[in-house]
Amino acid sequence: MLHSIDYFVIAFYVIAIMAVGLFVASKQKKGASLFLGDKSVGFASIGMSIWGTNIGPSFLVASFGAAYGSGMLVANFEWMAWIFLLLLAMVFSPYYLGLNVPTIPQIIKRRFGDTMYRLLTIYSLCTIVVVWLGGGLYVGGLLFTQFMGWDLTLSILFLLVIATSFTVVGGLAAVIVTDAFQTILMIVGMAALTLIGLYELGGVGVLIEKTPASYWTLIDPDSPDVPWYSFLLGFPVMAVWFWCTDQTIVQRVFAAKDLPTAQKGVFLAAALKILPPFIFILPGIIFFCLNPSVANSDQAFIAMVSEYMPIGFRGLMIAVLIAALISTLDSGLNSFSTIFTLDFYQPVIRKGKEVSNKEIRFVGQMVTLAASVLAFFWAVAMGSVSANLFELLQSLIAFLAPPLSTLFLVGLFWRRVTAIGATYGFALSCVLCVTVGFFSVNEKTFGLFEAWPHFLTTTFILFVISVALTVVLSLLTKPSPDEQWLPTFKQMATQNGSNSKPIWIAWGVLALVMVSLYGGFQYLASGDGGSSAAPISAQATETTKPQVSVYRGESPNFDGWVSPEEYRDATKLDGIDAWVPQFSPVHDKADLSGHVYIKHDTEYLYFAFDITDDVLYGIDTERWLPDENPRAHELTREGFPWFGDGVEVLINAENKAGEQDGELNKGNGHSWQMVVSTHKSRLGGLQKGGLLEGEERSLKSAWDTYQAWILSGAMQAKVRIKPDLSGYTLEWRIKPNPTLEIAPGVFWSAEMPVTEMGLNLAVGDLDKPKQENWGGFHHENWWSGERDKRTWLKHWGTMRLYGDYRSEYNP
């Protein structure tokens, strides 16, 4: 994939960024502060450093993939951030600079004393490790391995050495300058990707014509992924924490030479927030128009770079990924060093004794090195243990926000809050939030309710509880001698010489720009300015959209054996041999044929397959492997669960499918695709047939969901080889909750009216090794769809679920 010119570009970037950082470090005065850049940082550096720190590699790839899969909706997280950057600039910054402290914990120390100060110091160090160091380094290393082919550990070490080299020597001053350099690189690199994509597509007009109108929407009340009320309630809680109170972001404000400089720098960061949807999100939509058939949207970024970026530009894109990681990682390292040195070493280890600048600088450098070692082992551990741990830690980030947002919004702006109320409220809130986050991510409800609400809704509820705890405990206690009231906002703004009128005018202009952007994209989403994508042809509608009605029946003996008598009350599907062939057509029913039975007993939905197959893989043949994947039988995400004889069931429970090409299932209760094999299973290994994770198994969230369903018994399957080896039978039963989610938090039940769902079925037949078909497959017949398009949601058939017996509807 990479040419020697690409390697040259990558090497040039690495040398350049290290040279810039070390040059800045060499120009610092002797004894200069590692933590605040001697409070001489200009507004441009502040703005670009904040922007660059926020753009990590996981954000870059995830936003691209989200846009590929669903369009502009993810842009809300970028274009709503300006409101909270406004709060940082105009409300919080006067306090931060007026109090003349270098860290967030020292602000709380002024207000509530030492106990709360120590507690917040520990909290801050933990969040920096989780949010900025280990998680970001692991994701960056993983992406780097995909491009470069390096070992994950080597990739992590390489990236860490770059970030640590100038951070440990130059401190915040070097971090801010290199962040500014990397911000420019990221903007230029991603703008190049956008322009090249537009050129390949044929221009903006073609983009608007080919993009489904729904892809342009920014306000979607019916979004199942992020309900509008969840975003409206939960996003502000997270945004206040992230933009206004997190040390890694706010440290740039602390380093400003004065309040006006800080406010202009934060405004610049907010203005730059206009760019990400155009250079990170829009390319994902462009690539969707160029190639709508990428199975896993998380791979869309790498696929576009590989297919469309010319020699040299591929190296530039890898440099952009490295820049995104380094700008995040160096900031995290410096913030960790700042808090540890100033809020732990000096007050605890040295017990508040006067410490020279030289000693502080030396300790800060050693802590930066130690933090980098900690980050290395943390990131490597995430790659070596179950990936569930990594996704759990990343998901729990959302639950770290309520305690700190409460502490600042209530503790700083309501004078009745006491030290006891703040301290115990914060501690109890931390315990509650982490506990709820853990159980929510693992979907543990203990039977108290059906499912946890969206994590943004949960975050808001936890915020309300945190506020209530702090308020009630404060009202029940009296102020302590350790606490003191802080000056008012007006006093702080006046004291720091803020000429706020021009900056307020600038914020007003930015607000108008944001409103105009929302109006423009909603116009495209209305269909007047965009396209609704080509409709499905009449022939496709007639030939690839079969329908089936499913009724209540008696509970079968769930043992894997299928008899017509047992399923006499089920709906029967024939003609498997005449279904849509993905590979070779079936010419002999002895080769592949059979029946499918479908019914429910109100508790389970049943699929039963009676399959005739004259050659059974692994029984009549050796267990051979395809050339395309010698790891096909591994029960991992790298394996092929469907390799061998077996069947697949695909259900779109919410029955929601656009008309755009390439839209696949989501791998959750709304839409999924799973496999039953005759010779391997998750529960039985390679010795016993049964259920396996299906597509999109490359999506970690889908893989975890499928495993949870299998292990919990929400899905079960039993397979039997016919005694005369003429085929096999299998029974597959499915619990509606949590697998048939027809709307967010709503699962199908027999009490509901007639419900329509998308449905597809497949039967695979793998005989002796053949090279004429991909993977050596002999047959793979699908109930609905077209060849190479049978997994697209718009090509699935329709299943009508009736709650009662057939006789109730057909007397």
JSON list of N, CA and C in Angstrom, two decimals, residues 52 60 93 103 132 258 321 349 360 385 417 421 458 469 493 516 572 584 607 615 642 704 728 733 742 753 803:
[
{"chain": "A", "resi": 52, "resn": "GLY", "atom": "N", "xyz": [-6.46, 21.13, 18.57]},
{"chain": "A", "resi": 52, "resn": "GLY", "atom": "CA", "xyz": [-5.65, 19.95, 18.25]},
{"chain": "A", "resi": 52, "resn": "GLY", "atom": "C", "xyz": [-5.72, 18.89, 19.33]},
{"chain": "A", "resi": 60, "resn": "LEU", "atom": "N", "xyz": [-11.13, 11.00, 14.80]},
{"chain": "A", "resi": 60, "resn": "LEU", "atom": "CA", "xyz": [-10.99, 11.17, 13.37]},
{"chain": "A", "resi": 60, "resn": "LEU", "atom": "C", "xyz": [-11.63, 9.98, 12.62]},
{"chain": "A", "resi": 93, "resn": "SER", "atom": "N", "xyz": [-13.15, 31.41, 32.67]},
{"chain": "A", "resi": 93, "resn": "SER", "atom": "CA", "xyz": [-11.80, 31.97, 32.56]},
{"chain": "A", "resi": 93, "resn": "SER", "atom": "C", "xyz": [-11.53, 33.13, 33.52]},
{"chain": "A", "resi": 103, "resn": "THR", "atom": "N", "xyz": [-3.73, 24.87, 38.49]},
{"chain": "A", "resi": 103, "resn": "THR", "atom": "CA", "xyz": [-4.46, 23.62, 38.28]},
{"chain": "A", "resi": 103, "resn": "THR", "atom": "C", "xyz": [-5.90, 23.76, 38.75]},
{"chain": "A", "resi": 132, "resn": "TRP", "atom": "N", "xyz": [-7.00, 10.51, 28.36]},
{"chain": "A", "resi": 132, "resn": "TRP", "atom": "CA", "xyz": [-6.00, 11.09, 27.48]},
{"chain": "A", "resi": 132, "resn": "TRP", "atom": "C", "xyz": [-4.81, 10.18, 27.18]},
{"chain": "A", "resi": 258, "resn": "ASP", "atom": "N", "xyz": [-2.93, 37.03, 29.81]},
{"chain": "A", "resi": 258, "resn": "ASP", "atom": "CA", "xyz": [-3.97, 37.80, 30.48]},
{"chain": "A", "resi": 258, "resn": "ASP", "atom": "C", "xyz": [-5.33, 37.26, 30.05]},
{"chain": "A", "resi": 321, "resn": "LEU", "atom": "N", "xyz": [-2.79, 11.12, 11.16]},
{"chain": "A", "resi": 321, "resn": "LEU", "atom": "CA", "xyz": [-3.18, 10.25, 12.28]},
{"chain": "A", "resi": 321, "resn": "LEU", "atom": "C", "xyz": [-2.19, 10.37, 13.44]},
{"chain": "A", "resi": 349, "resn": "ILE", "atom": "N", "xyz": [4.29, 15.14, 49.50]},
{"chain": "A", "resi": 349, "resn": "ILE", "atom": "CA", "xyz": [5.62, 14.56, 49.72]},
{"chain": "A", "resi": 349, "resn": "ILE", "atom": "C", "xyz": [6.55, 15.56, 50.41]},
{"chain": "A", "resi": 360, "resn": "ILE", "atom": "N", "xyz": [11.26, 21.66, 41.10]},
{"chain": "A", "resi": 360, "resn": "ILE", "atom": "CA", "xyz": [9.93, 21.43, 40.53]},
{"chain": "A", "resi": 360, "resn": "ILE", "atom": "C", "xyz": [10.06, 20.99, 39.07]},
{"chain": "A", "resi": 385, "resn": "VAL", "atom": "N", "xyz": [-5.34, -8.01, 26.91]},
{"chain": "A", "resi": 385, "resn": "VAL", "atom": "CA", "xyz": [-6.47, -8.64, 27.59]},
{"chain": "A", "resi": 385, "resn": "VAL", "atom": "C", "xyz": [-7.69, -8.51, 26.71]},
{"chain": "A", "resi": 417, "resn": "VAL", "atom": "N", "xyz": [-23.15, 26.21, 49.41]},
{"chain": "A", "resi": 417, "resn": "VAL", "atom": "CA", "xyz": [-22.52, 24.89, 49.42]},
{"chain": "A", "resi": 417, "resn": "VAL", "atom": "C", "xyz": [-21.40, 24.87, 50.45]},
{"chain": "A", "resi": 421, "resn": "GLY", "atom": "N", "xyz": [-20.69, 19.25, 52.26]},
{"chain": "A", "resi": 421, "resn": "GLY", "atom": "CA", "xyz": [-21.62, 18.96, 51.18]},
{"chain": "A", "resi": 421, "resn": "GLY", "atom": "C", "xyz": [-20.90, 18.69, 49.87]},
{"chain": "A", "resi": 458, "resn": "THR", "atom": "N", "xyz": [-28.83, 8.66, 31.00]},
{"chain": "A", "resi": 458, "resn": "THR", "atom": "CA", "xyz": [-28.34, 8.21, 32.30]},
{"chain": "A", "resi": 458, "resn": "THR", "atom": "C", "xyz": [-27.39, 9.24, 32.92]},
{"chain": "A", "resi": 469, "resn": "LEU", "atom": "N", "xyz": [-27.58, 15.53, 45.97]},
{"chain": "A", "resi": 469, "resn": "LEU", "atom": "CA", "xyz": [-26.73, 15.13, 47.09]},
{"chain": "A", "resi": 469, "resn": "LEU", "atom": "C", "xyz": [-25.95, 16.32, 47.65]},
{"chain": "A", "resi": 493, "resn": "ALA", "atom": "N", "xyz": [-14.00, 39.59, 36.45]},
{"chain": "A", "resi": 493, "resn": "ALA", "atom": "CA", "xyz": [-13.87, 40.14, 35.11]},
{"chain": "A", "resi": 493, "resn": "ALA", "atom": "C", "xyz": [-13.26, 41.53, 35.14]},
{"chain": "A", "resi": 516, "resn": "SER", "atom": "N", "xyz": [-26.92, 29.54, 10.68]},
{"chain": "A", "resi": 516, "resn": "SER", "atom": "CA", "xyz": [-26.97, 29.47, 9.22]},
{"chain": "A", "resi": 516, "resn": "SER", "atom": "C", "xyz": [-26.57, 28.08, 8.72]},
{"chain": "A", "resi": 572, "resn": "LYS", "atom": "N", "xyz": [-44.59, -22.38, 6.75]},
{"chain": "A", "resi": 572, "resn": "LYS", "atom": "CA", "xyz": [-43.57, -23.17, 6.09]},
{"chain": "A", "resi": 572, "resn": "LYS", "atom": "C", "xyz": [-43.06, -22.47, 4.83]},
{"chain": "A", "resi": 584, "resn": "SER", "atom": "N", "xyz": [-22.88, -20.87, -6.96]},
{"chain": "A", "resi": 584, "resn": "SER", "atom": "CA", "xyz": [-23.41, -21.73, -8.03]},
{"chain": "A", "resi": 584, "resn": "SER", "atom": "C", "xyz": [-24.90, -22.00, -7.82]},
{"chain": "A", "resi": 607, "resn": "PHE", "atom": "N", "xyz": [-37.25, -20.53, 14.58]},
{"chain": "A", "resi": 607, "resn": "PHE", "atom": "CA", "xyz": [-36.93, -20.87, 13.20]},
{"chain": "A", "resi": 607, "resn": "PHE", "atom": "C", "xyz": [-36.43, -22.32, 13.21]},
{"chain": "A", "resi": 615, "resn": "VAL", "atom": "N", "xyz": [-23.43, -33.70, 0.74]},
{"chain": "A", "resi": 615, "resn": "VAL", "atom": "CA", "xyz": [-22.04, -33.74, 1.22]},
{"chain": "A", "resi": 615, "resn": "VAL", "atom": "C", "xyz": [-21.94, -32.81, 2.42]},
{"chain": "A", "resi": 642, "resn": "TRP", "atom": "N", "xyz": [-19.44, -18.35, 9.40]},
{"chain": "A", "resi": 642, "resn": "TRP", "atom": "CA", "xyz": [-20.29, -18.99, 8.42]},
{"chain": "A", "resi": 642, "resn": "TRP", "atom": "C", "xyz": [-19.53, -19.96, 7.51]},
{"chain": "A", "resi": 704, "resn": "ASP", "atom": "N", "xyz": [-19.73, -8.04, 20.80]},
{"chain": "A", "resi": 704, "resn": "ASP", "atom": "CA", "xyz": [-20.06, -8.18, 22.22]},
{"chain": "A", "resi": 704, "resn": "ASP", "atom": "C", "xyz": [-21.54, -8.46, 22.42]},
{"chain": "A", "resi": 728, "resn": "TYR", "atom": "N", "xyz": [-29.19, -32.23, 7.63]},
{"chain": "A", "resi": 728, "resn": "TYR", "atom": "CA", "xyz": [-29.25, -31.90, 9.05]},
{"chain": "A", "resi": 728, "resn": "TYR", "atom": "C", "xyz": [-30.53, -31.13, 9.35]},
{"chain": "A", "resi": 733, "resn": "ARG", "atom": "N", "xyz": [-34.21, -20.68, 18.61]},
{"chain": "A", "resi": 733, "resn": "ARG", "atom": "CA", "xyz": [-35.23, -19.89, 19.28]},
{"chain": "A", "resi": 733, "resn": "ARG", "atom": "C", "xyz": [-34.65, -18.59, 19.81]},
{"chain": "A", "resi": 742, "resn": "ILE", "atom": "N", "xyz": [-38.07, -3.04, 18.44]},
{"chain": "A", "resi": 742, "resn": "ILE", "atom": "CA", "xyz": [-38.77, -2.40, 17.34]},
{"chain": "A", "resi": 742, "resn": "ILE", "atom": "C", "xyz": [-38.69, -0.88, 17.40]},
{"chain": "A", "resi": 753, "resn": "PRO", "atom": "N", "xyz": [-50.06, -5.09, 18.24]},
{"chain": "A", "resi": 753, "resn": "PRO", "atom": "CA", "xyz": [-50.74, -5.31, 16.95]},
{"chain": "A", "resi": 753, "resn": "PRO", "atom": "C", "xyz": [-49.79, -5.99, 15.97]},
{"chain": "A", "resi": 803, "resn": "GLY", "atom": "N", "xyz": [-49.83, -11.77, 16.82]},
{"chain": "A", "resi": 803, "resn": "GLY", "atom": "CA", "xyz": [-49.71, -12.17, 18.22]},
{"chain": "A", "resi": 803, "resn": "GLY", "atom": "C", "xyz": [-50.43, -13.45, 18.57]}
]
